[in-house]
Structure formats: C-alpha cells, structure tokens
JSON list of C-alpha atoms in Angstrom, two decimals:
[
{"chain": "P", "resi": 1, "resn": "UNK", "atom": "CA", "xyz": [-17.53, 183.47, -114.44]},
{"chain": "P", "resi": 2, "resn": "UNK", "atom": "CA", "xyz": [-17.35, 179.62, -114.66]},
{"chain": "P", "resi": 3, "resn": "UNK", "atom": "CA", "xyz": [-20.45, 178.67, -116.56]},
{"chain": "P", "resi": 4, "resn": "UNK", "atom": "CA", "xyz": [-21.54, 176.32, -119.29]},
{"chain": "P", "resi": 5, "resn": "UNK", "atom": "CA", "xyz": [-19.20, 174.01, -121.13]},
{"chain": "P", "resi": 6, "resn": "UNK", "atom": "CA", "xyz": [-16.01, 175.25, -119.46]},
{"chain": "P", "resi": 7, "resn": "UNK", "atom": "CA", "xyz": [-17.28, 174.25, -116.01]},
{"chain": "P", "resi": 8, "resn": "UNK", "atom": "CA", "xyz": [-18.17, 170.78, -117.29]},
{"chain": "P", "resi": 9, "resn": "UNK", "atom": "CA", "xyz": [-14.74, 170.52, -118.93]},
{"chain": "P", "resi": 10, "resn": "UNK", "atom": "CA", "xyz": [-12.98, 171.31, -115.65]},
{"chain": "P", "resi": 11, "resn": "UNK", "atom": "CA", "xyz": [-15.24, 168.91, -113.73]},
{"chain": "P", "resi": 12, "resn": "UNK", "atom": "CA", "xyz": [-14.53, 166.14, -116.23]},
{"chain": "P", "resi": 13, "resn": "UNK", "atom": "CA", "xyz": [-10.76, 166.56, -115.88]},
{"chain": "P", "resi": 14, "resn": "UNK", "atom": "CA", "xyz": [-10.91, 166.66, -112.08]},
{"chain": "P", "resi": 15, "resn": "UNK", "atom": "CA", "xyz": [-12.90, 163.42, -111.99]},
{"chain": "P", "resi": 16, "resn": "UNK", "atom": "CA", "xyz": [-10.65, 161.84, -114.65]},
{"chain": "P", "resi": 17, "resn": "UNK", "atom": "CA", "xyz": [-7.41, 162.72, -112.86]},
{"chain": "P", "resi": 18, "resn": "UNK", "atom": "CA", "xyz": [-8.64, 161.58, -109.45]},
{"chain": "P", "resi": 19, "resn": "UNK", "atom": "CA", "xyz": [-9.77, 158.28, -111.00]},
{"chain": "P", "resi": 20, "resn": "UNK", "atom": "CA", "xyz": [-6.42, 157.71, -112.72]},
{"chain": "P", "resi": 21, "resn": "UNK", "atom": "CA", "xyz": [-4.47, 158.49, -109.54]},
{"chain": "P", "resi": 22, "resn": "UNK", "atom": "CA", "xyz": [-6.68, 156.08, -107.58]},
{"chain": "P", "resi": 23, "resn": "UNK", "atom": "CA", "xyz": [-6.17, 153.26, -110.11]},
{"chain": "P", "resi": 24, "resn": "UNK", "atom": "CA", "xyz": [-2.41, 153.84, -110.25]},
{"chain": "P", "resi": 25, "resn": "UNK", "atom": "CA", "xyz": [-2.17, 154.01, -106.47]},
{"chain": "P", "resi": 26, "resn": "UNK", "atom": "CA", "xyz": [-4.09, 150.76, -106.12]},
{"chain": "P", "resi": 27, "resn": "UNK", "atom": "CA", "xyz": [-1.62, 148.88, -108.34]},
{"chain": "P", "resi": 28, "resn": "UNK", "atom": "CA", "xyz": [1.40, 150.48, -106.68]},
{"chain": "P", "resi": 29, "resn": "UNK", "atom": "CA", "xyz": [0.04, 149.52, -103.25]},
{"chain": "P", "resi": 30, "resn": "UNK", "atom": "CA", "xyz": [-0.51, 145.92, -104.38]},
{"chain": "P", "resi": 31, "resn": "UNK", "atom": "CA", "xyz": [3.10, 145.70, -105.56]},
{"chain": "P", "resi": 32, "resn": "UNK", "atom": "CA", "xyz": [4.24, 147.22, -102.27]},
{"chain": "P", "resi": 33, "resn": "UNK", "atom": "CA", "xyz": [2.33, 144.56, -100.31]},
{"chain": "P", "resi": 34, "resn": "UNK", "atom": "CA", "xyz": [3.93, 141.80, -102.38]},
{"chain": "P", "resi": 35, "resn": "UNK", "atom": "CA", "xyz": [7.39, 143.16, -101.50]},
{"chain": "P", "resi": 36, "resn": "UNK", "atom": "CA", "xyz": [6.65, 143.26, -97.76]},
{"chain": "P", "resi": 37, "resn": "UNK", "atom": "CA", "xyz": [8.49, 140.51, -95.85]},
{"chain": "P", "resi": 38, "resn": "UNK", "atom": "CA", "xyz": [6.34, 137.83, -94.23]},
{"chain": "P", "resi": 39, "resn": "UNK", "atom": "CA", "xyz": [7.00, 135.98, -90.96]},
{"chain": "P", "resi": 40, "resn": "UNK", "atom": "CA", "xyz": [9.87, 134.04, -92.53]},
{"chain": "P", "resi": 41, "resn": "UNK", "atom": "CA", "xyz": [11.66, 137.25, -93.58]},
{"chain": "P", "resi": 42, "resn": "UNK", "atom": "CA", "xyz": [10.99, 136.81, -97.32]},
{"chain": "P", "resi": 43, "resn": "UNK", "atom": "CA", "xyz": [8.32, 138.44, -99.42]},
{"chain": "P", "resi": 44, "resn": "UNK", "atom": "CA", "xyz": [6.07, 136.73, -101.97]},
{"chain": "P", "resi": 45, "resn": "UNK", "atom": "CA", "xyz": [8.26, 138.07, -104.78]},
{"chain": "P", "resi": 46, "resn": "UNK", "atom": "CA", "xyz": [11.43, 136.86, -103.03]},
{"chain": "P", "resi": 47, "resn": "UNK", "atom": "CA", "xyz": [10.00, 133.34, -102.88]},
{"chain": "P", "resi": 48, "resn": "UNK", "atom": "CA", "xyz": [8.90, 133.55, -106.50]},
{"chain": "P", "resi": 49, "resn": "UNK", "atom": "CA", "xyz": [12.45, 134.53, -107.53]},
{"chain": "P", "resi": 50, "resn": "UNK", "atom": "CA", "xyz": [13.86, 131.72, -105.37]},
{"chain": "P", "resi": 51, "resn": "UNK", "atom": "CA", "xyz": [11.69, 129.09, -107.08]},
{"chain": "P", "resi": 52, "resn": "UNK", "atom": "CA", "xyz": [12.55, 130.45, -110.52]},
{"chain": "P", "resi": 53, "resn": "UNK", "atom": "CA", "xyz": [16.28, 130.36, -109.79]},
{"chain": "P", "resi": 54, "resn": "UNK", "atom": "CA", "xyz": [16.23, 126.86, -108.28]},
{"chain": "P", "resi": 55, "resn": "UNK", "atom": "CA", "xyz": [14.26, 125.30, -111.15]},
{"chain": "P", "resi": 56, "resn": "UNK", "atom": "CA", "xyz": [15.41, 127.11, -114.28]},
{"chain": "P", "resi": 57, "resn": "UNK", "atom": "CA", "xyz": [17.63, 124.17, -115.24]},
{"chain": "P", "resi": 58, "resn": "UNK", "atom": "CA", "xyz": [14.60, 121.81, -115.15]},
{"chain": "P", "resi": 59, "resn": "UNK", "atom": "CA", "xyz": [12.74, 123.55, -117.98]},
{"chain": "P", "resi": 60, "resn": "UNK", "atom": "CA", "xyz": [12.69, 121.93, -121.44]},
{"chain": "P", "resi": 61, "resn": "UNK", "atom": "CA", "xyz": [11.85, 123.85, -124.59]},
{"chain": "P", "resi": 62, "resn": "UNK", "atom": "CA", "xyz": [8.38, 122.25, -125.00]},
{"chain": "P", "resi": 63, "resn": "UNK", "atom": "CA", "xyz": [7.30, 123.40, -121.54]},
{"chain": "P", "resi": 64, "resn": "UNK", "atom": "CA", "xyz": [8.73, 126.89, -122.12]},
{"chain": "P", "resi": 65, "resn": "UNK", "atom": "CA", "xyz": [6.78, 127.12, -125.37]},
{"chain": "P", "resi": 66, "resn": "UNK", "atom": "CA", "xyz": [3.59, 125.96, -123.65]},
{"chain": "P", "resi": 67, "resn": "UNK", "atom": "CA", "xyz": [4.01, 128.54, -120.89]},
{"chain": "P", "resi": 68, "resn": "UNK", "atom": "CA", "xyz": [4.61, 131.23, -123.50]},
{"chain": "P", "resi": 69, "resn": "UNK", "atom": "CA", "xyz": [1.48, 130.09, -125.32]},
{"chain": "P", "resi": 70, "resn": "UNK", "atom": "CA", "xyz": [-0.56, 130.23, -122.12]},
{"chain": "P", "resi": 71, "resn": "UNK", "atom": "CA", "xyz": [0.47, 133.81, -121.24]},
{"chain": "P", "resi": 72, "resn": "UNK", "atom": "CA", "xyz": [-0.19, 135.03, -124.79]},
{"chain": "P", "resi": 73, "resn": "UNK", "atom": "CA", "xyz": [-3.60, 136.66, -124.03]},
{"chain": "P", "resi": 74, "resn": "UNK", "atom": "CA", "xyz": [-2.11, 138.74, -121.20]},
{"chain": "P", "resi": 75, "resn": "UNK", "atom": "CA", "xyz": [-1.43, 142.31, -122.38]},
{"chain": "P", "resi": 76, "resn": "UNK", "atom": "CA", "xyz": [2.22, 142.71, -123.33]},
{"chain": "P", "resi": 77, "resn": "UNK", "atom": "CA", "xyz": [2.82, 145.24, -120.57]},
{"chain": "P", "resi": 78, "resn": "UNK", "atom": "CA", "xyz": [1.93, 142.66, -117.87]},
{"chain": "P", "resi": 79, "resn": "UNK", "atom": "CA", "xyz": [3.07, 139.49, -119.65]},
{"chain": "P", "resi": 80, "resn": "UNK", "atom": "CA", "xyz": [6.47, 139.28, -117.95]},
{"chain": "P", "resi": 81, "resn": "UNK", "atom": "CA", "xyz": [4.88, 139.57, -114.52]},
{"chain": "P", "resi": 82, "resn": "UNK", "atom": "CA", "xyz": [2.29, 136.89, -115.35]},
{"chain": "P", "resi": 83, "resn": "UNK", "atom": "CA", "xyz": [4.95, 134.57, -116.81]},
{"chain": "P", "resi": 84, "resn": "UNK", "atom": "CA", "xyz": [7.14, 134.95, -113.71]},
{"chain": "P", "resi": 85, "resn": "UNK", "atom": "CA", "xyz": [4.24, 134.35, -111.32]},
{"chain": "P", "resi": 86, "resn": "UNK", "atom": "CA", "xyz": [3.11, 131.20, -113.13]},
{"chain": "P", "resi": 87, "resn": "UNK", "atom": "CA", "xyz": [6.66, 129.88, -113.58]},
{"chain": "P", "resi": 88, "resn": "UNK", "atom": "CA", "xyz": [7.33, 130.55, -109.89]},
{"chain": "P", "resi": 89, "resn": "UNK", "atom": "CA", "xyz": [4.31, 128.46, -108.89]},
{"chain": "P", "resi": 90, "resn": "UNK", "atom": "CA", "xyz": [5.38, 125.70, -111.28]},
{"chain": "P", "resi": 91, "resn": "UNK", "atom": "CA", "xyz": [8.87, 125.81, -109.74]},
{"chain": "P", "resi": 92, "resn": "UNK", "atom": "CA", "xyz": [7.39, 125.62, -106.25]},
{"chain": "P", "resi": 93, "resn": "UNK", "atom": "CA", "xyz": [5.44, 122.49, -107.20]},
{"chain": "P", "resi": 94, "resn": "UNK", "atom": "CA", "xyz": [8.53, 120.97, -108.85]},
{"chain": "P", "resi": 95, "resn": "UNK", "atom": "CA", "xyz": [10.69, 121.51, -105.76]},
{"chain": "P", "resi": 96, "resn": "UNK", "atom": "CA", "xyz": [7.97, 120.24, -103.45]},
{"chain": "P", "resi": 97, "resn": "UNK", "atom": "CA", "xyz": [7.66, 117.03, -105.48]},
{"chain": "P", "resi": 98, "resn": "UNK", "atom": "CA", "xyz": [11.42, 116.67, -106.15]},
{"chain": "P", "resi": 99, "resn": "UNK", "atom": "CA", "xyz": [10.77, 116.61, -109.89]},
{"chain": "P", "resi": 100, "resn": "UNK", "atom": "CA", "xyz": [13.70, 115.84, -112.19]},
{"chain": "P", "resi": 101, "resn": "UNK", "atom": "CA", "xyz": [12.25, 118.10, -114.90]},
{"chain": "P", "resi": 102, "resn": "UNK", "atom": "CA", "xyz": [9.29, 120.35, -115.53]},
{"chain": "P", "resi": 103, "resn": "UNK", "atom": "CA", "xyz": [6.51, 118.28, -117.07]},
{"chain": "P", "resi": 104, "resn": "UNK", "atom": "CA", "xyz": [3.23, 119.05, -118.79]},
{"chain": "P", "resi": 105, "resn": "UNK", "atom": "CA", "xyz": [1.44, 118.02, -115.59]},
{"chain": "P", "resi": 106, "resn": "UNK", "atom": "CA", "xyz": [3.39, 120.58, -113.53]},
{"chain": "P", "resi": 107, "resn": "UNK", "atom": "CA", "xyz": [2.77, 123.34, -116.08]},
{"chain": "P", "resi": 108, "resn": "UNK", "atom": "CA", "xyz": [-0.99, 122.76, -116.09]},
{"chain": "P", "resi": 109, "resn": "UNK", "atom": "CA", "xyz": [-1.28, 122.47, -112.29]},
{"chain": "P", "resi": 110, "resn": "UNK", "atom": "CA", "xyz": [0.98, 125.49, -111.76]},
{"chain": "P", "resi": 111, "resn": "UNK", "atom": "CA", "xyz": [-1.05, 127.57, -114.21]},
{"chain": "P", "resi": 112, "resn": "UNK", "atom": "CA", "xyz": [-4.31, 126.64, -112.50]},
{"chain": "P", "resi": 113, "resn": "UNK", "atom": "CA", "xyz": [-2.96, 127.42, -109.01]},
{"chain": "P", "resi": 114, "resn": "UNK", "atom": "CA", "xyz": [-1.23, 130.67, -110.02]},
{"chain": "P", "resi": 115, "resn": "UNK", "atom": "CA", "xyz": [-4.08, 132.27, -111.98]},
{"chain": "P", "resi": 116, "resn": "UNK", "atom": "CA", "xyz": [-7.55, 133.48, -111.03]},
{"chain": "P", "resi": 117, "resn": "UNK", "atom": "CA", "xyz": [-10.56, 131.35, -111.96]},
{"chain": "P", "resi": 118, "resn": "UNK", "atom": "CA", "xyz": [-11.55, 133.69, -114.80]},
{"chain": "P", "resi": 119, "resn": "UNK", "atom": "CA", "xyz": [-8.36, 132.70, -116.68]},
{"chain": "P", "resi": 120, "resn": "UNK", "atom": "CA", "xyz": [-9.11, 128.99, -116.50]},
{"chain": "P", "resi": 121, "resn": "UNK", "atom": "CA", "xyz": [-11.55, 129.23, -119.43]},
{"chain": "P", "resi": 122, "resn": "UNK", "atom": "CA", "xyz": [-8.67, 130.23, -121.66]},
{"chain": "P", "resi": 123, "resn": "UNK", "atom": "CA", "xyz": [-6.57, 127.31, -120.37]},
{"chain": "P", "resi": 124, "resn": "UNK", "atom": "CA", "xyz": [-9.34, 124.85, -121.17]},
{"chain": "P", "resi": 125, "resn": "UNK", "atom": "CA", "xyz": [-9.75, 126.34, -124.63]},
{"chain": "P", "resi": 126, "resn": "UNK", "atom": "CA", "xyz": [-5.99, 126.19, -125.32]},
{"chain": "P", "resi": 127, "resn": "UNK", "atom": "CA", "xyz": [-5.68, 122.62, -124.04]},
{"chain": "P", "resi": 128, "resn": "UNK", "atom": "CA", "xyz": [-8.59, 121.57, -126.26]},
{"chain": "P", "resi": 129, "resn": "UNK", "atom": "CA", "xyz": [-6.85, 123.20, -129.26]},
{"chain": "P", "resi": 130, "resn": "UNK", "atom": "CA", "xyz": [-3.68, 121.25, -128.49]},
{"chain": "P", "resi": 131, "resn": "UNK", "atom": "CA", "xyz": [-5.72, 118.06, -127.87]},
{"chain": "P", "resi": 132, "resn": "UNK", "atom": "CA", "xyz": [-4.38, 117.67, -124.34]},
{"chain": "P", "resi": 133, "resn": "UNK", "atom": "CA", "xyz": [-6.58, 115.75, -121.91]},
{"chain": "P", "resi": 134, "resn": "UNK", "atom": "CA", "xyz": [-7.25, 117.87, -118.82]},
{"chain": "P", "resi": 135, "resn": "UNK", "atom": "CA", "xyz": [-9.87, 115.67, -117.14]},
{"chain": "P", "resi": 136, "resn": "UNK", "atom": "CA", "xyz": [-7.43, 114.84, -114.31]},
{"chain": "P", "resi": 137, "resn": "UNK", "atom": "CA", "xyz": [-7.34, 118.52, -113.34]},
{"chain": "P", "resi": 138, "resn": "UNK", "atom": "CA", "xyz": [-11.10, 119.14, -113.05]},
{"chain": "P", "resi": 139, "resn": "UNK", "atom": "CA", "xyz": [-10.88, 119.18, -109.26]},
{"chain": "P", "resi": 140, "resn": "UNK", "atom": "CA", "xyz": [-8.44, 122.12, -109.40]},
{"chain": "P", "resi": 141, "resn": "UNK", "atom": "CA", "xyz": [-10.74, 124.28, -111.54]}
]
C-alpha cells in the first residue's frame, strides 16, 4: 500500500507543515505578548507608539538617514518593525532626558539598547565606515 518513495514524500510534507506551523505560531504568539497590557494598562507596542508620536517633531533629516542606514541589513519584510522599535527606544531616551532634538548620541544609544547583541557588530562596522567615534558607548555593548 504505502511503500517506498511515496511514504517518504508524505512523511516529508507532514514534518515540513508541522515545522512551518510551529514557526508561524511562535512569531504570532510573540506579537500577541507584545500587545498584552502591562500593569500600567499599556502594552509594549502602545508605549513604543507613544514615544514615536511624542518625538517625531524632534527628528532631523541626518538622524533619519542614519536610522535608515542602520536598519538596512534587516530583511525588507521586517524592516518597518525594526525601525519602529529602534525609533521608539530613541524617543524614550529623548523624552527621559528632555532633549530638544534627536542627536547622534541618542540614535547610537537607542540602537544599542533596542537591538540584540548580535546586531551590535553591524553597528560598529557602520560607525567605522562613517568615521564616527563610538568609544564612549563601549560600556553599552
């Protein structure tokens, strides 16, 4: 009945589909957790949107271009999410420090705090290319 290559074909597709559903479910669950309200009644994404809205007038074109340059290696499908997360962290720092505008210092610190350690290698490489001194941020790496 089910013998040989056909059995292996069916087994492959079963394993493949279960794997894809598991990966998709993992990412959907992560997004769900980010939308869950915390003790203060707002979710992580609500706070991120708040910081973006409160600080969008502080951004100058140079800082926008730098942020765009820093999120360039992120796959295009996820780039908007990465940009928003990093900009939200930069906005949070700007509001906390009562900054009058977004500066290079805020962009670098916000990027370091908003991204995982594995992405910091790219930041160092990009800052070296642009000849920007990052020695003051070594403690954050």
